[in-house]
Amino acid sequence: MAWASSLLALFYKSFLGVFNEKLKKLKCKFILIVQAIKAVKQNYQPTAEVLALLEEFRRMTNDCIRIGLLENSTSMKTLSTKAYHQLERYQVPTCYRLTAISKAAGILRNYRRTLRKQPKAKKPYANKLMLTDCYAFQIKNGKLRLPFKARNYT
């Protein structure tokens, strides 16, 4: 599939090169705007383990938000020093702790920005199931595997 996009890009370059040369002779300018949209619908029914992991991550993020509001800290460094050890009670890999803290820091930063414009803004919390991570994923036999406990994957 990558060769097809490379071939398409090469075609556009050569076409635009020839076309622009003709326009230069005519002393005209030409702007081409190309918008590509690709969407793939995926039907996925999560297992009970994945749902439990998503719920744990949401709870960890809400705990980090609560700690950030109590300590009045929105930076990643101060929030991680205050919240990291309190997240030990969750039985998840440590990489999820770090990403929950990062997610909470972003939410708290947005909340602080909103408070400047709307002083009566609601306190933030994560209400949707989510999992934000970039560390411990594995792909085996074409399947994405997520760690849910130490050295245990779904």
Rosetta silent file (secondary structure, phi, psi, omega in degrees, C-alpha in Angstrom):
SEQUENCE: MAWASSLLALFYKSFLGVFNEKLKKLKCKFILIVQAIKAVKQNYQPTAEVLALLEEFRRMTNDCIRIGLLENSTSMKTLSTKAYHQLERYQVPTCYRLTAISKAAGILRNYRRTLRKQPKAKKPYANKLMLTDCYAFQIKNGKLRLPFKARNYT
SCORE:     score description
SCORE:     0.000 S_00000001
   1 L     0.000  -32.260 -179.406    0.000    0.000    0.000 S_00000001
   2 H   -65.978  -34.216  179.730    2.924    2.352    0.686 S_00000001
   3 H   -65.838  -30.872 -179.907    4.135    1.973   -2.881 S_00000001
   4 H   -67.902  -42.148  178.936    0.735    3.168   -4.144 S_00000001
   5 H   -68.671  -35.381  177.277    0.916    6.418   -2.180 S_00000001
   6 H   -65.667  -41.063  178.804    4.531    6.934   -3.327 S_00000001
   7 H   -64.787  -40.445  178.116    3.481    6.365   -6.926 S_00000001
   8 H   -64.432  -42.233  178.646    0.597    8.807   -6.524 S_00000001
   9 H   -64.059  -40.720  177.875    2.912   11.435   -5.018 S_00000001
  10 H   -63.668  -41.101  178.069    5.373   10.956   -7.885 S_00000001
  11 H   -61.519  -46.964  179.254    2.561   11.354  -10.406 S_00000001
  12 H   -60.795  -41.788  179.700    1.374   14.586   -8.773 S_00000001
  13 H   -62.142  -47.427 -178.167    4.928   15.980   -8.702 S_00000001
  14 H   -67.833  -39.831  179.156    5.545   15.248  -12.365 S_00000001
  15 H   -63.832  -47.323 -179.216    2.085   16.491  -13.382 S_00000001
  16 H   -66.627  -34.367  177.961    2.413   19.705  -11.398 S_00000001
  17 H   -61.741  -48.067  179.411    5.949   20.249  -12.714 S_00000001
  18 H   -65.518  -43.692 -177.636    4.810   20.080  -16.350 S_00000001
  19 H   -64.839  -42.041  179.929    1.666   22.083  -15.605 S_00000001
  20 H   -66.667  -34.696  177.037    3.571   24.803  -13.720 S_00000001
  21 H   -62.318  -42.261  178.490    6.082   25.134  -16.579 S_00000001
  22 H   -66.149  -38.714  178.838    3.229   25.820  -18.995 S_00000001
  23 H   -67.563  -33.978  178.103    1.700   28.321  -16.572 S_00000001
  24 H   -63.838  -39.254  178.289    5.047   30.107  -16.206 S_00000001
  25 H   -64.347  -34.739  179.023    5.169   30.591  -19.957 S_00000001
  26 L   -85.403   -3.320 -178.510    1.667   32.074  -19.793 S_00000001
  27 L    58.794   46.935  177.570    2.712   34.137  -16.721 S_00000001
  28 L  -119.425  160.176  175.001   -0.106   32.738  -14.583 S_00000001
  29 L  -113.599  145.769 -177.113   -0.161   31.393  -11.062 S_00000001
  30 L  -136.685  129.472  176.928   -1.837   28.163  -10.089 S_00000001
  31 L  -120.675  127.490  179.124   -2.616   26.853   -6.615 S_00000001
  32 L  -111.032  123.979  177.211   -3.771   23.290   -6.139 S_00000001
  33 L  -112.767  120.311 -179.440   -5.504   22.347   -2.914 S_00000001
  34 L  -118.968  127.854  177.506   -5.906   18.635   -2.321 S_00000001
  35 L  -120.662  122.825  179.303   -7.759   17.282    0.667 S_00000001
  36 L  -111.751  128.832  178.912   -7.623   13.583    1.404 S_00000001
  37 L  -125.209  128.414  178.466   -9.987   12.042    3.916 S_00000001
  38 L  -133.290  126.752  178.749   -9.799    8.416    4.930 S_00000001
  39 L  -132.933  138.442  178.827  -11.993    6.815    7.541 S_00000001
  40 L  -125.449  123.944  177.854  -12.217    3.199    8.519 S_00000001
  41 L   -85.750  131.583  179.505  -15.090    1.886   10.617 S_00000001
  42 L  -125.672  127.901  174.591  -14.068   -0.737   13.106 S_00000001
  43 L   -96.986  120.728 -177.409  -16.426   -2.876   15.112 S_00000001
  44 L  -139.320  126.364  175.220  -14.796   -3.897   18.351 S_00000001
  45 L  -106.877  107.853 -177.684  -16.326   -5.502   21.402 S_00000001
  46 L   -69.534  148.659  177.495  -13.887   -5.101   24.297 S_00000001
  47 L   -77.439  171.792  179.318  -13.311   -7.965   26.668 S_00000001
  48 H   -63.619  -36.289  178.488  -13.973   -7.687   30.380 S_00000001
  49 H   -63.794  -43.533 -179.778  -10.235   -7.260   31.032 S_00000001
  50 H   -66.241  -41.985  177.802   -9.998   -4.328   28.612 S_00000001
  51 H   -62.034  -40.069  177.986  -13.089   -2.670   30.100 S_00000001
  52 H   -65.088  -39.229  178.094  -11.619   -3.057   33.594 S_00000001
  53 H   -65.072  -42.422  177.933   -8.351   -1.526   32.388 S_00000001
  54 H   -62.640  -40.731  178.792  -10.179    1.425   30.820 S_00000001
  55 H   -66.570  -41.262  177.917  -12.117    1.994   34.046 S_00000001
  56 H   -62.664  -41.732  179.652   -8.944    1.844   36.146 S_00000001
  57 H   -64.431  -40.480  178.346   -7.247    4.386   33.878 S_00000001
  58 H   -62.860  -43.217  178.373  -10.251    6.712   34.149 S_00000001
  59 H   -63.820  -41.826  178.441  -10.182    6.437   37.946 S_00000001
  60 H   -62.299  -41.781  178.893   -6.434    7.093   38.050 S_00000001
  61 H   -62.838  -43.108  178.492   -6.881   10.176   35.867 S_00000001
  62 H   -65.393  -36.243  175.483   -9.656   11.467   38.144 S_00000001
  63 H   -64.068  -41.910  178.344   -7.470   10.885   41.211 S_00000001
  64 H   -64.089  -38.947  177.594   -4.665   12.871   39.579 S_00000001
  65 H   -64.479  -43.703  178.899   -7.107   15.680   38.754 S_00000001
  66 H   -60.721  -44.117  179.235   -8.343   15.692   42.361 S_00000001
  67 H   -64.902  -41.333  179.157   -4.762   15.854   43.676 S_00000001
  68 H   -63.502  -37.714  177.684   -3.899   18.622   41.205 S_00000001
  69 H   -69.644  -39.916  179.134   -6.879   20.678   42.316 S_00000001
  70 H   -66.685  -41.119 -176.823   -6.045   20.203   46.012 S_00000001
  71 H   -89.733   -5.302 -177.561   -2.364   21.037   45.553 S_00000001
  72 L    55.375   49.410  179.053   -3.047   23.743   42.921 S_00000001
  73 L  -125.910  135.945  178.126   -0.541   22.227   40.510 S_00000001
  74 L  -122.876   -8.159 -179.556   -0.928   21.847   36.780 S_00000001
  75 L   -80.193  151.945 -178.061    2.622   21.079   35.664 S_00000001
  76 H   -63.161  -40.862 -176.683    3.569   17.530   34.839 S_00000001
  77 H   -65.545  -50.877 -177.944    6.557   17.528   37.204 S_00000001
  78 H   -67.956  -36.400  179.318    4.797   18.725   40.351 S_00000001
  79 H   -67.257  -38.035 -179.854    1.752   16.594   39.654 S_00000001
  80 H   -69.947  -36.246  177.952    3.857   13.474   39.154 S_00000001
  81 H   -68.464  -32.299 -177.846    5.788   14.015   42.396 S_00000001
  82 H   -85.102  -31.158 -170.782    2.550   14.473   44.345 S_00000001
  83 H  -105.264  -21.188 -171.548    0.394   11.813   42.677 S_00000001
  84 L   -57.833  -48.619 -176.586    2.684    8.998   41.514 S_00000001
  85 H   -72.845  -23.167  177.049    2.971    7.177   44.846 S_00000001
  86 H   -75.352  -17.740  179.107   -0.727    7.595   45.581 S_00000001
  87 H   -86.228    1.787  179.853   -1.489    5.679   42.373 S_00000001
  88 H   -65.791  -21.198 -179.105    0.303    2.572   43.668 S_00000001
  89 H   -69.306  -17.810  176.458   -2.985    1.205   44.977 S_00000001
  90 L   -82.885  131.980 -177.345   -4.089    0.545   41.382 S_00000001
  91 L   -90.167   65.587  178.861   -2.963   -2.843   40.146 S_00000001
  92 L  -131.186  161.119  176.356   -1.880   -1.723   36.673 S_00000001
  93 L   -59.390  150.907 -174.243    1.527   -1.411   34.982 S_00000001
  94 H   -65.518  -23.848  179.635    3.473    1.717   35.943 S_00000001
  95 H   -63.091  -29.632  178.058    3.412    3.095   32.399 S_00000001
  96 H   -72.254  -28.658  176.170   -0.314    3.736   32.854 S_00000001
  97 H   -63.093  -46.773 -178.698    0.386    5.792   35.963 S_00000001
  98 H   -62.341  -41.376 -178.751    2.625    8.144   34.018 S_00000001
  99 H   -74.288  -29.624  174.724    0.147    8.596   31.199 S_00000001
 100 H   -66.275  -39.984  177.139   -2.745    9.157   33.622 S_00000001
 101 H   -64.545  -41.788  179.166   -0.706   11.923   35.263 S_00000001
 102 H   -64.197  -43.443  178.455    0.064   13.410   31.857 S_00000001
 103 H   -62.599  -43.462  179.596   -3.588   13.304   30.823 S_00000001
 104 H   -65.100  -38.310  178.618   -4.638   14.925   34.113 S_00000001
 105 H   -62.254  -40.068  176.653   -2.015   17.657   33.711 S_00000001
 106 H   -65.053  -42.554  179.081   -3.472   18.497   30.299 S_00000001
 107 H   -64.261  -42.321  179.302   -7.016   18.562   31.655 S_00000001
 108 H   -66.987  -36.045  177.137   -5.946   20.789   34.567 S_00000001
 109 H   -64.273  -43.098  176.816   -4.119   23.159   32.227 S_00000001
 110 H   -65.126  -36.752  178.223   -7.234   23.517   30.092 S_00000001
 111 H   -64.332  -42.638  178.837   -9.302   24.055   33.235 S_00000001
 112 H   -62.789  -39.364  177.765   -7.014   26.851   34.396 S_00000001
 113 H   -65.900  -39.400  179.108   -7.310   28.511   30.985 S_00000001
 114 H   -67.424  -35.929 -179.852  -11.101   28.199   31.104 S_00000001
 115 H   -61.266  -31.125  178.889  -11.219   29.729   34.601 S_00000001
 116 H   -64.920  -36.187 -178.215   -9.712   32.950   33.265 S_00000001
 117 H   -89.236  -36.430 -177.967  -12.618   33.349   30.846 S_00000001
 118 L  -129.133   94.575 -176.229  -15.385   31.752   32.932 S_00000001
 119 L   -61.894  -20.069 -179.278  -14.813   32.052   36.693 S_00000001
 120 L  -100.911   28.219 -179.316  -17.757   29.753   37.446 S_00000001
 121 L   -66.245  147.674  179.811  -16.491   26.834   35.348 S_00000001
 122 L   -71.111  153.529  175.333  -17.203   23.322   36.657 S_00000001
 123 L   -66.802  138.602 -176.439  -14.440   21.255   38.212 S_00000001
 124 L   -79.488  152.945  172.101  -12.969   18.906   35.613 S_00000001
 125 L  -161.088  155.403  178.133  -13.193   15.135   35.683 S_00000001
 126 L   -92.347  119.210 -178.834  -12.835   12.306   33.207 S_00000001
 127 L  -111.039  -14.244  178.367  -16.183   10.631   32.624 S_00000001
 128 L   -95.739  147.576  174.554  -15.498    8.612   29.460 S_00000001
 129 L   -68.621  132.961 -178.304  -13.613    5.355   29.425 S_00000001
 130 L  -153.812  163.513  172.807  -10.211    5.962   27.879 S_00000001
 131 L  -150.498  115.032  178.587   -6.680    4.692   27.699 S_00000001
 132 L  -114.797  118.283 -179.062   -3.861    6.906   26.537 S_00000001
 133 L  -159.130  153.525  177.100   -0.502    5.219   26.320 S_00000001
 134 L  -137.514   14.071 -171.204    2.494    4.923   24.059 S_00000001
 135 L  -100.676  -60.809 -160.155    4.784    2.590   25.977 S_00000001
 136 L  -108.904   23.523  179.291    3.969   -1.066   26.292 S_00000001
 137 L   -73.502  149.424  174.106    1.904   -2.090   23.283 S_00000001
 138 E  -132.700  145.781  173.025    2.837   -5.231   21.386 S_00000001
 139 E  -118.493  115.678  178.390    1.713   -6.493   18.016 S_00000001
 140 E  -129.038  129.179 -179.867    1.846  -10.260   17.658 S_00000001
 141 L    54.808   37.233  177.927    0.341  -12.193   14.761 S_00000001
 142 L    76.655   10.766 -179.359   -1.397   -9.038   13.552 S_00000001
 143 E  -116.992  138.961  177.286   -3.130   -8.451   16.886 S_00000001
 144 E   -82.646  127.731 -179.115   -2.636   -5.525   19.232 S_00000001
 145 E  -115.530  132.077  179.079   -1.826   -6.619   22.782 S_00000001
 146 L  -110.547  136.030  174.759   -2.250   -4.362   25.812 S_00000001
 147 E   -76.051  132.146  177.156   -0.619   -5.003   29.185 S_00000001
 148 E  -117.289  -17.221  171.489   -3.172   -5.195   31.976 S_00000001
 149 E  -146.334  173.482 -179.427   -0.911   -6.564   34.724 S_00000001
 150 L   -58.577  118.438  178.203    2.832   -7.094   35.016 S_00000001
 151 L    61.029   19.569  175.616    3.860   -9.251   32.053 S_00000001
 152 E  -119.078  128.954 -176.609    0.233  -10.192   31.298 S_00000001
 153 E  -119.293  152.301  175.600   -1.323   -9.068   28.035 S_00000001
 154 L   -86.258    0.000    0.000   -4.853   -9.146   26.663 S_00000001
